[in-house]
GROMACS .gro file of C-alpha atoms in nm:
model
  201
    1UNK     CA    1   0.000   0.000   0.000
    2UNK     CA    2   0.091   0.374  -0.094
    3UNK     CA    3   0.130   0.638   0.182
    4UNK     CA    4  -0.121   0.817   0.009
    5UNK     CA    5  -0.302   0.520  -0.013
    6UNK     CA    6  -0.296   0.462   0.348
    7UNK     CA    7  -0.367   0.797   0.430
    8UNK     CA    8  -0.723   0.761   0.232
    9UNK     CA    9  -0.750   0.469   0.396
   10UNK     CA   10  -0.720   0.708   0.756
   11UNK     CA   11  -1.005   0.929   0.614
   12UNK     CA   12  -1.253   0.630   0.674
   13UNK     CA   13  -1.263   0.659   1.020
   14UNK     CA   14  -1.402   1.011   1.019
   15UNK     CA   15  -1.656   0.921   0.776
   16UNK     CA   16  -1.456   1.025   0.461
   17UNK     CA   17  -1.399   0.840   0.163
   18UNK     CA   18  -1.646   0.544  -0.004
   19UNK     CA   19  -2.006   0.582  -0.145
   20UNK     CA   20  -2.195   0.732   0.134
   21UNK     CA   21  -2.130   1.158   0.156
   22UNK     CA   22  -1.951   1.315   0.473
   23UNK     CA   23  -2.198   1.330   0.732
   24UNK     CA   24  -2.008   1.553   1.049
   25UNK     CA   25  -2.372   1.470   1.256
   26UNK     CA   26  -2.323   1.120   1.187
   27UNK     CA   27  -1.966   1.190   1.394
   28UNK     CA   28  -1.939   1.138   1.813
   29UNK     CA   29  -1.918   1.489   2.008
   30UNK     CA   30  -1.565   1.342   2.110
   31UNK     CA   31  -1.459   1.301   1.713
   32UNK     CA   32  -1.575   1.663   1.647
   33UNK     CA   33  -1.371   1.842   1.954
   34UNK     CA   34  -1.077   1.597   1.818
   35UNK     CA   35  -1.138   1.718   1.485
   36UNK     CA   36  -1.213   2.096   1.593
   37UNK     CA   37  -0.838   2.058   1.798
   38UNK     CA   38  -0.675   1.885   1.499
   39UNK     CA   39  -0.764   2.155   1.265
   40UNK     CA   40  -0.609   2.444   1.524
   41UNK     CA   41  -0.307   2.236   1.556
   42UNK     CA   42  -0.243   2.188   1.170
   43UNK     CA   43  -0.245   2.549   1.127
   44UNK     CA   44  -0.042   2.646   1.395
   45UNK     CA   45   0.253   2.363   1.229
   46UNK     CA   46   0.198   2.493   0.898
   47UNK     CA   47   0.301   2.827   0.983
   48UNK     CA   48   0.578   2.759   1.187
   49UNK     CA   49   0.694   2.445   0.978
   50UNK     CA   50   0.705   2.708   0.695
   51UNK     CA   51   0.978   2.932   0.887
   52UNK     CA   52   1.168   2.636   0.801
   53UNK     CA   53   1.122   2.484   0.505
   54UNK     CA   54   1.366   2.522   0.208
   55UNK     CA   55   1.761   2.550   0.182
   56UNK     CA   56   1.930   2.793   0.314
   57UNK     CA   57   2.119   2.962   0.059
   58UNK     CA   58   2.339   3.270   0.257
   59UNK     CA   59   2.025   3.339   0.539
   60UNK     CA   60   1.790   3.305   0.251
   61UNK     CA   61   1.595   2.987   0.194
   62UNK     CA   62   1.521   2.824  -0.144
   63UNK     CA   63   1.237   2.681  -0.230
   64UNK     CA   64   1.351   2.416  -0.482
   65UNK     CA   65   1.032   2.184  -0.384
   66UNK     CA   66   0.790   2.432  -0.594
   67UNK     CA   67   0.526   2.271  -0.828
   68UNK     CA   68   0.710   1.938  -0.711
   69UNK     CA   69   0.564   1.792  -0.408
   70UNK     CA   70   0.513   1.429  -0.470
   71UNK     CA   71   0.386   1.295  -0.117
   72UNK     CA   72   0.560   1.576   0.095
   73UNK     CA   73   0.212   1.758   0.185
   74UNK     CA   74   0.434   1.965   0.462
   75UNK     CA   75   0.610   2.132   0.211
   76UNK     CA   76   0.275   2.199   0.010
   77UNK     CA   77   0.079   2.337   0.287
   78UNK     CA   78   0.352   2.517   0.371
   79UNK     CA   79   0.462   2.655   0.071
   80UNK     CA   80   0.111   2.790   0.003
   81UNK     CA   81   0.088   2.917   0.341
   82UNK     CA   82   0.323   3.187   0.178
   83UNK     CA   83   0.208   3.207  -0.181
   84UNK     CA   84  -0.049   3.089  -0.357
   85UNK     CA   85   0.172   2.783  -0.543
   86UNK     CA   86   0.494   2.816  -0.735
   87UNK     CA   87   0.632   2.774  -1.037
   88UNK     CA   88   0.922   2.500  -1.068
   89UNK     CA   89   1.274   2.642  -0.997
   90UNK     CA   90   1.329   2.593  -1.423
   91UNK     CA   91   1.058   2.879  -1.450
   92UNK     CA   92   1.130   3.081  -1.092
   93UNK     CA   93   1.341   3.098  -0.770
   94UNK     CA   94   1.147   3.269  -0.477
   95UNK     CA   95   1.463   3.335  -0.213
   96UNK     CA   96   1.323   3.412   0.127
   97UNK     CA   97   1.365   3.482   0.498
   98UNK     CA   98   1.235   3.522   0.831
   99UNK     CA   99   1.554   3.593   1.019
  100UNK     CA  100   1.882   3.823   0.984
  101UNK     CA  101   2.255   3.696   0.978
  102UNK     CA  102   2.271   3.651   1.326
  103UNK     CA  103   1.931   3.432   1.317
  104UNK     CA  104   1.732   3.713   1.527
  105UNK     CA  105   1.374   3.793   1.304
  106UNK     CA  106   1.356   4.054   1.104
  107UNK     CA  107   1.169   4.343   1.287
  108UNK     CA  108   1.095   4.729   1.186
  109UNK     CA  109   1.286   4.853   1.483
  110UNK     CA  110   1.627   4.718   1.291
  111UNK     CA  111   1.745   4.847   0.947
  112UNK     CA  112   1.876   4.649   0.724
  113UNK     CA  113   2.064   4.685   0.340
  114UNK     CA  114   2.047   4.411   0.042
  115UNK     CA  115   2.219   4.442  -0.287
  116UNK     CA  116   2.135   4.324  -0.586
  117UNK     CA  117   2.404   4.262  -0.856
  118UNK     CA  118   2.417   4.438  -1.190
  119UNK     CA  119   2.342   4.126  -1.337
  120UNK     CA  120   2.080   3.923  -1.121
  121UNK     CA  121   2.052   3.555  -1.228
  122UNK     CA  122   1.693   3.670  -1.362
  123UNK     CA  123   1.598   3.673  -1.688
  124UNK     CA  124   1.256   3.827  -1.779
  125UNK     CA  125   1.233   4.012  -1.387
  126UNK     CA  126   1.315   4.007  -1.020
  127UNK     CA  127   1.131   4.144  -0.761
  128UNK     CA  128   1.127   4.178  -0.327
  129UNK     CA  129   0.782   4.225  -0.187
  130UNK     CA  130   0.775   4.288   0.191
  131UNK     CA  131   0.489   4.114   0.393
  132UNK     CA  132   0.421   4.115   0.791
  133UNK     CA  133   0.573   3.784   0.935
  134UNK     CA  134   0.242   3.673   1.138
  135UNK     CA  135   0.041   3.648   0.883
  136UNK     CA  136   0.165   3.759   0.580
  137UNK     CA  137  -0.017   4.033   0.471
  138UNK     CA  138   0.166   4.325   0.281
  139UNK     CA  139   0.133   4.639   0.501
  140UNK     CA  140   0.054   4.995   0.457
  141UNK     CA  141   0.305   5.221   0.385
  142UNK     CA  142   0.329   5.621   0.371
  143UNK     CA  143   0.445   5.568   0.015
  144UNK     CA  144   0.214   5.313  -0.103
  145UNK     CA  145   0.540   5.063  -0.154
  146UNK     CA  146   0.461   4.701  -0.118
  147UNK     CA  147   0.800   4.571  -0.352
  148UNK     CA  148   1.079   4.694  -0.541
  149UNK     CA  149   1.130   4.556  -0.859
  150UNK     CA  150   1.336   4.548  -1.201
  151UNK     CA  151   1.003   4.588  -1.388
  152UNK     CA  152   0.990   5.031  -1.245
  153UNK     CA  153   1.343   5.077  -1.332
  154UNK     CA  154   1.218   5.451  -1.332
  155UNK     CA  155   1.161   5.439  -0.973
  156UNK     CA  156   1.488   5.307  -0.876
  157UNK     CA  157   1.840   5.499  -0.799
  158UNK     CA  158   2.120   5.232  -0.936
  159UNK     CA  159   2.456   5.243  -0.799
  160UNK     CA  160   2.742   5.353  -1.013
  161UNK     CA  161   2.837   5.002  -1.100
  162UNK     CA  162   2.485   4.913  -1.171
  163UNK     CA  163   2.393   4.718  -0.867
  164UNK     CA  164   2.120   4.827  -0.698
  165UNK     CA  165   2.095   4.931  -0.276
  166UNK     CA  166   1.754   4.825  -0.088
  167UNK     CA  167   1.701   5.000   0.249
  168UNK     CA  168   1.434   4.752   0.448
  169UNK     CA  169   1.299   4.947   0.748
  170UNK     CA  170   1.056   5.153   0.865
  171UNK     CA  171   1.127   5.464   0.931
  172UNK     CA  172   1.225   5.701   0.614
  173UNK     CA  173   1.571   5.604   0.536
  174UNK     CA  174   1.784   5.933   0.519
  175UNK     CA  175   1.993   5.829   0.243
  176UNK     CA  176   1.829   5.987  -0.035
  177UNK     CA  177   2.017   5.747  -0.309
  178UNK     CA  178   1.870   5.405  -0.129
  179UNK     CA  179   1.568   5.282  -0.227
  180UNK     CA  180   1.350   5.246   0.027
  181UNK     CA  181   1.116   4.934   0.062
  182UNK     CA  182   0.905   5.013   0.395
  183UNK     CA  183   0.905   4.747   0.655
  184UNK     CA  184   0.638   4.748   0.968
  185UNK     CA  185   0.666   4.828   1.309
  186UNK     CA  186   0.698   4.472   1.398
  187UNK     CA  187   0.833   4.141   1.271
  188UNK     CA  188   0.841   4.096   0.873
  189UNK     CA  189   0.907   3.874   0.588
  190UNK     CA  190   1.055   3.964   0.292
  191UNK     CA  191   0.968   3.765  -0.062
  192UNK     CA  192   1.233   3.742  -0.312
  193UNK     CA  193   1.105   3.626  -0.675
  194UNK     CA  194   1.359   3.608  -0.982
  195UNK     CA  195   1.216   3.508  -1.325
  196UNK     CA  196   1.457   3.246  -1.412
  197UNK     CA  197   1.312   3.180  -1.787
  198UNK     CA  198   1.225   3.447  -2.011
  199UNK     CA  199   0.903   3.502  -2.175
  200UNK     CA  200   1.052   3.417  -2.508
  201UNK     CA  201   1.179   3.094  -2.309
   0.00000   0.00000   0.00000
């Protein structure tokens, strides 16, 4: 027997599966507050299995299992905790991170500086989209600046050498040349996404 044929098999004892529909009334009052409990606890591993999940590439972590899964239904549920599916890492690489170099979270009272190459290993577009950590919501900003990306060149200030400086934090950066992506007051998660294949690819 397959695991996921053994984990259909499961679903039987909760009334799912075969040729008579779910019935939750048909289910003991101790099998619903089981259930009810299960269903808090799965959410509360899926978010903090997904602080984990991917290799860590230099603080940021890689996640090479988009669009293949197989049986690994952690790294699904996690992976769409955070976006709504990915592409395989042929089509897109979505570097992320939850923590600085030190391993402390990232958090609006810090400031922090990334730079990107002249030539990012991205060839249609990259982008860095800033959400809160808790639940991953972007977050409102006094310039209405969720990401910075290749695709507004015009609203970006490149370095001499053509590598680009990202100041992450929430106050107004004073360093007029930086280009600020706003952070919150409180812990945050920044999304990395590079377009590995072009659209003529």
């Amino acid at each position: 027997m397959s695991e996921a044929e053994a984990m259909v098999e499961q679903f039987k004892y909760i009334g799912i599966g075969g040729e008579t529909p779910f019935d939750p009334e048909s289910l003991s009052e101790e099998t619903k507050r089981g259930l009810l409990r299960a269903l808090e606890t799965s959410q509360n591993i899926v978010q903090w299995a997904s602080r984990s999940v991917g290799t860590k590439n230099n603080g940021w972590a890689m996640m090479y299992e988009g669009g293949r899964y197989g049986n690994d239904y952690l790294s699904r549920a996690t992976i769409n905790f955070r976006a709504a599916g990915l592409n395989t890492p042929e089509r897109a690489l979505y570097p992320n991170r939850y923590t600085d170099f030190e391993g402390e979270q990232l958090n609006g009272d810090s400031e922090y500086r990334m730079t990107m190459p002249a030539n990012p290993p991205a060839k249609a577009f990259w982008s860095l989209t800033m959400y809160d950590a808790q639940n991953l919501f972007m977050v409102d900003n006094a310039i209405d600046r969720y990401s910075i990306s290749s695709l507004r060149k015009d609203e970006l200030t490149y370095n001499k050498d053509g590598s680009l400086t990202v100041c992450i934090q929430h106050n107004k950066p004073t360093d007029t040349q930086c280009n600020w992506l706003p952070a919150p007051k409180d812990e945050f998660y920044p999304l990395h996404y590079l377009a590995t294949l072009s659209c003529a690819g």
